[in-house]
Short mmCIF file of C-alpha atoms in Angstrom, two decimals:
data_model
loop_
_atom_site.label_atom_id
_atom_site.label_comp_id
_atom_site.label_asym_id
_atom_site.label_seq_id
_atom_site.Cartn_x
_atom_site.Cartn_y
_atom_site.Cartn_z
CA MET X 10 0.00 0.00 0.00
CA GLY X 11 1.47 3.32 -1.02
CA MET X 12 1.17 6.67 0.69
CA PHE X 13 -1.87 7.48 -1.42
CA GLY X 14 -3.62 4.21 -0.53
CA ARG X 15 -6.28 2.75 -2.77
CA GLY X 16 -9.38 4.73 -2.11
CA GLY X 17 -10.04 6.35 -5.50
CA ASP X 18 -9.36 9.98 -6.32
CA GLY X 19 -9.94 11.08 -2.73
CA ALA X 20 -7.01 8.94 -1.61
CA VAL X 21 -4.61 11.35 -3.28
CA VAL X 22 -5.25 13.72 -0.42
CA THR X 23 -3.53 11.44 2.12
CA ALA X 24 0.01 12.24 0.97
CA PHE X 25 -0.38 15.99 0.72
CA VAL X 26 -2.85 17.20 3.35
CA ALA X 27 -1.39 19.42 6.06
CA LYS X 28 -3.77 20.68 8.74
CA ASP X 29 -6.74 19.76 6.55
CA GLU X 30 -5.63 22.16 3.80
CA MET X 31 -5.01 20.62 0.37
CA THR X 32 -2.21 22.01 -1.79
CA PRO X 33 -3.05 23.60 -5.15
CA VAL X 34 -1.54 20.52 -6.82
CA VAL X 35 -3.95 18.15 -5.08
CA ARG X 36 -6.94 20.41 -5.69
CA GLY X 37 -6.01 20.48 -9.36
CA ILE X 38 -5.67 16.70 -9.52
CA ARG X 39 -9.04 16.16 -7.85
CA ALA X 40 -10.78 18.68 -10.11
CA THR X 41 -9.26 17.09 -13.20
CA MET X 42 -10.27 13.62 -12.09
CA ASP X 43 -13.82 14.73 -11.30
CA ARG X 44 -14.14 16.28 -14.75
CA PHE X 45 -12.66 13.17 -16.31
CA LYS X 46 -15.19 10.91 -14.59
CA LYS X 47 -18.06 13.06 -15.84
CA ASP X 48 -16.73 13.26 -19.40
CA ALA X 49 -15.93 9.56 -19.48
CA SER X 50 -19.41 8.59 -18.33
CA THR X 51 -21.24 10.80 -20.83
CA GLY X 52 -18.88 10.93 -23.78
CA PHE X 53 -17.31 7.47 -23.90
CA GLY X 54 -20.08 5.46 -22.38
CA LEU X 55 -20.21 4.20 -18.80
CA ALA X 56 -18.18 1.02 -19.37
CA ALA X 57 -15.39 2.80 -21.22
CA GLY X 58 -15.38 5.60 -18.65
CA ILE X 59 -14.99 3.16 -15.77
CA SER X 60 -12.20 1.32 -17.57
CA VAL X 61 -10.20 4.44 -18.37
CA PHE X 62 -10.76 5.94 -14.92
CA SER X 63 -9.62 2.68 -13.33
CA ALA X 64 -6.38 2.94 -15.28
CA ALA X 65 -5.94 6.53 -14.14
CA THR X 66 -6.51 5.50 -10.52
CA LYS X 67 -3.89 2.77 -10.83
CA ALA X 68 -1.47 5.33 -12.21
CA VAL X 69 -2.06 7.56 -9.19
CA ASP X 70 -1.57 4.55 -6.91
CA PHE X 71 1.73 3.80 -8.64
CA LEU X 72 2.93 7.35 -8.09
CA GLY X 73 1.95 7.13 -4.45
CA ASP X 74 3.75 3.82 -4.03
CA SER X 75 6.79 5.27 -5.79
CA LEU X 76 6.90 8.28 -3.49
CA SER X 77 6.58 6.00 -0.48
CA ALA X 78 9.40 3.77 -1.79
CA TYR X 79 11.64 6.79 -2.31
CA THR X 80 10.94 8.10 1.18
CA SER X 81 11.74 4.71 2.70
CA ASP X 82 14.92 4.47 0.64
CA GLN X 83 16.12 7.86 1.86
CA ALA X 84 15.50 6.84 5.47
CA SER X 85 17.50 3.66 4.86
CA VAL X 86 20.43 5.66 3.45
CA ALA X 87 20.34 8.04 6.41
CA LYS X 88 20.36 5.15 8.90
CA LEU X 89 23.40 3.54 7.27
CA THR X 90 25.25 6.84 6.92
CA GLN X 91 24.80 7.55 10.62
CA ALA X 92 26.01 4.07 11.53
CA ILE X 93 29.15 4.48 9.43
CA GLU X 94 29.89 7.93 10.80
CA ALA X 95 29.54 6.66 14.37
CA ASN X 96 31.64 3.53 13.97
CA SER X 97 34.17 3.88 11.14
CA THR X 98 36.47 6.79 11.96
CA ALA X 99 38.54 6.27 8.80
CA TRP X 100 35.54 6.77 6.50
CA ASP X 101 35.93 9.73 4.15
CA GLY X 102 32.20 10.44 3.93
CA ASN X 103 31.88 9.17 0.36
CA THR X 104 28.29 7.94 0.49
CA LYS X 105 28.16 7.49 -3.29
CA ALA X 106 30.97 4.93 -3.21
CA VAL X 107 29.06 2.87 -0.64
CA GLU X 108 25.82 3.14 -2.61
CA ASP X 109 27.62 2.06 -5.79
CA VAL X 110 28.78 -1.12 -4.08
CA ILE X 111 25.27 -1.76 -2.78
CA ALA X 112 23.76 -1.20 -6.23
CA SER X 113 26.20 -3.62 -7.84
CA ARG X 114 25.26 -6.31 -5.32
CA THR X 115 21.54 -6.09 -6.02
CA ARG X 116 22.35 -8.24 -9.06
CA LEU X 117 22.83 -11.08 -6.58
CA GLY X 118 19.23 -10.72 -5.43
CA PHE X 119 19.73 -8.68 -2.26
CA ALA X 120 17.63 -5.50 -2.05
CA ASP X 121 19.45 -2.29 -1.22
CA ASP X 122 17.42 -1.75 1.96
CA ASP X 123 18.32 -5.24 3.21
CA GLN X 124 21.97 -4.59 2.42
CA ARG X 125 21.96 -1.29 4.29
CA ASP X 126 20.29 -2.81 7.35
CA SER X 127 22.87 -5.59 7.40
CA LEU X 128 25.79 -3.24 6.77
CA ALA X 129 24.70 -0.86 9.53
CA GLN X 130 24.85 -3.72 12.01
CA LEU X 131 28.14 -5.04 10.66
CA VAL X 132 29.95 -1.71 10.81
CA ALA X 133 28.80 -1.30 14.41
CA GLN X 134 30.18 -4.73 15.28
CA VAL X 135 33.54 -4.55 13.50
CA GLN X 136 34.15 -0.78 13.63
CA ASP X 137 35.49 -0.63 10.07
CA LEU X 138 33.59 0.02 6.85
CA ASP X 139 35.95 -1.80 4.49
CA ALA X 140 35.93 -4.89 6.69
CA ALA X 141 32.14 -4.70 7.00
CA LEU X 142 31.75 -4.63 3.22
CA ARG X 143 34.01 -7.66 2.83
CA ILE X 144 32.13 -9.51 5.52
CA GLN X 145 28.81 -8.69 3.90
CA ARG X 146 29.90 -10.10 0.55
CA THR X 147 30.79 -13.39 2.22
CA ALA X 148 27.52 -13.19 4.16
CA MET X 149 25.65 -13.19 0.83
CA ASP X 150 27.18 -16.54 -0.10
CA LEU X 151 26.63 -17.94 3.39
CA ALA X 152 23.01 -16.75 3.40
CA ARG X 153 22.27 -18.58 0.14
CA LEU X 154 24.06 -21.75 1.23
CA LYS X 155 22.27 -21.93 4.59
CA SER X 156 18.93 -20.35 3.51
CA MET X 157 19.15 -17.58 6.09
CA SER X 158 18.70 -13.82 6.01
CA LEU X 159 21.56 -11.54 5.03
CA THR X 160 21.48 -9.87 8.44
CA ASP X 161 21.65 -13.20 10.30
CA ALA X 162 24.50 -14.43 8.12
CA GLY X 163 26.35 -11.17 8.68
CA ASN X 164 25.94 -11.42 12.44
CA VAL X 165 27.42 -14.93 12.46
CA LEU X 166 30.41 -13.71 10.45
CA ALA X 167 30.87 -10.62 12.62
CA LYS X 168 31.20 -12.93 15.62
CA ALA X 169 33.82 -14.95 13.76
CA TYR X 170 35.65 -11.77 12.85
CA ASN X 171 35.75 -10.88 16.54
CA GLY X 172 37.03 -14.33 17.52
CA SER X 173 33.88 -16.34 18.30
CA THR X 174 33.36 -19.18 15.81
CA THR X 175 30.78 -21.16 17.80
CA ALA X 176 27.85 -20.13 15.59
CA LEU X 177 29.77 -21.15 12.48
CA ALA X 178 30.69 -24.49 14.01
CA LYS X 179 27.02 -25.19 14.71
CA MET X 180 26.44 -24.72 10.98
CA GLY X 181 29.12 -27.26 10.19
CA ILE X 182 31.77 -24.70 9.26
CA LYS X 183 34.70 -25.22 11.60
CA LEU X 184 37.74 -22.96 11.64
CA LYS X 185 41.13 -23.49 13.24
CA ALA X 186 41.33 -22.39 16.85
CA GLY X 187 42.33 -18.77 17.21
CA THR X 188 41.25 -17.77 13.70
CA ARG X 189 39.75 -14.29 13.69
CA GLY X 190 39.57 -11.04 11.73
CA LEU X 191 39.61 -11.13 7.95
CA GLU X 192 41.49 -14.43 8.09
CA ALA X 193 38.33 -15.99 9.49
CA ILE X 194 36.19 -14.35 6.82
CA ASP X 195 38.49 -15.56 4.05
CA ALA X 196 38.37 -19.08 5.48
CA VAL X 197 34.57 -19.05 5.38
CA GLN X 198 34.58 -17.53 1.90
CA SER X 199 36.60 -20.48 0.63
CA ARG X 200 33.82 -22.79 1.84
CA VAL X 201 30.82 -20.85 0.50
CA ALA X 202 32.21 -19.16 -2.62
CA GLY X 203 29.84 -18.77 -5.56
CA GLN X 204 26.59 -19.53 -3.73
CA ALA X 205 25.03 -16.09 -4.20
CA GLN X 206 25.85 -15.94 -7.91
CA ALA X 207 24.58 -19.48 -8.46
CA TYR X 208 21.27 -18.62 -6.79
CA ALA X 209 20.91 -15.41 -8.80
CA GLU X 210 21.12 -17.46 -11.98
CA THR X 211 18.23 -19.74 -11.01
CA LEU X 212 14.63 -19.00 -11.99
CA ALA X 213 13.77 -17.99 -8.41
CA GLY X 214 16.87 -15.84 -8.12
CA SER X 215 16.27 -14.15 -11.46
CA ALA X 216 12.72 -13.32 -10.38
CA GLU X 217 14.05 -11.69 -7.21
CA VAL X 218 16.57 -9.65 -9.19
CA MET X 219 13.80 -8.48 -11.53
CA ALA X 220 11.58 -7.53 -8.59
CA ILE X 221 14.42 -5.54 -7.06
CA SER X 222 15.01 -3.75 -10.37
CA PHE X 223 11.35 -2.76 -10.51
CA ASP X 224 11.50 -1.48 -6.93
CA GLU X 225 14.55 0.59 -7.87
CA PHE X 226 12.60 2.03 -10.80
CA LYS X 227 9.77 2.99 -8.46
CA GLU X 228 12.24 4.72 -6.15
CA SER X 229 13.62 6.74 -9.06
CA VAL X 230 10.10 7.79 -10.06
CA GLY X 231 9.39 8.71 -6.45
CA GLY X 232 12.56 10.79 -6.32
CA ALA X 233 11.54 12.72 -9.42
CA LEU X 234 8.04 13.25 -7.98
CA SER X 235 9.49 14.43 -4.68
CA ASP X 236 11.65 16.99 -6.51
CA ALA X 237 8.64 18.19 -8.50
CA LEU X 238 6.61 18.69 -5.31
CA GLN X 239 9.30 20.64 -3.45
CA PRO X 240 7.82 24.08 -4.36
CA PHE X 241 4.57 23.03 -2.67
#
């Protein structure tokens, strides 16, 4: 359900009402839709009018969903940025570089929001962005091999990074005593390598990648809509 909801033309109001006062944009949309319903019913015939108006309503719903997706995406970026700033003192503040890595990894079937949630936890646990990114890539393979969430896989690997390999051992992945840091991550990577890519190439994985791509498209539409609404 998007910010506009699914309640017909009146649902448009939900996203833009402030203190019960509609913006000129919303008033214009409602007036146009009211005129369109009247014209469609009398000029095109009732059936055609309903069909065309239904399509217009779906378009409005899509815009509302897109704006909601964009808003959620921005909140996700802010959460991750704050986590990095608080925990990785060596970070140069290059948010774009981090987002580029995240975008490239969506091709493995992991949504950007899921990646950011996982990465925010990882960077808090290991106190280093570069290490967190390396751990997360291995977590993607581990998650596919063990059918677990990216966040859960990342947490298991963060423990191994910090010297606790008990959780890994329970999964059947045993490391030499005393193995920790990136040495532990590399050891796990050698056991799970290729799992994420293999899954992404299956029918189920390809469907997830396509769904993520569509969600990214909606976020871009929502961003453009947000920019257009700034004057109001």
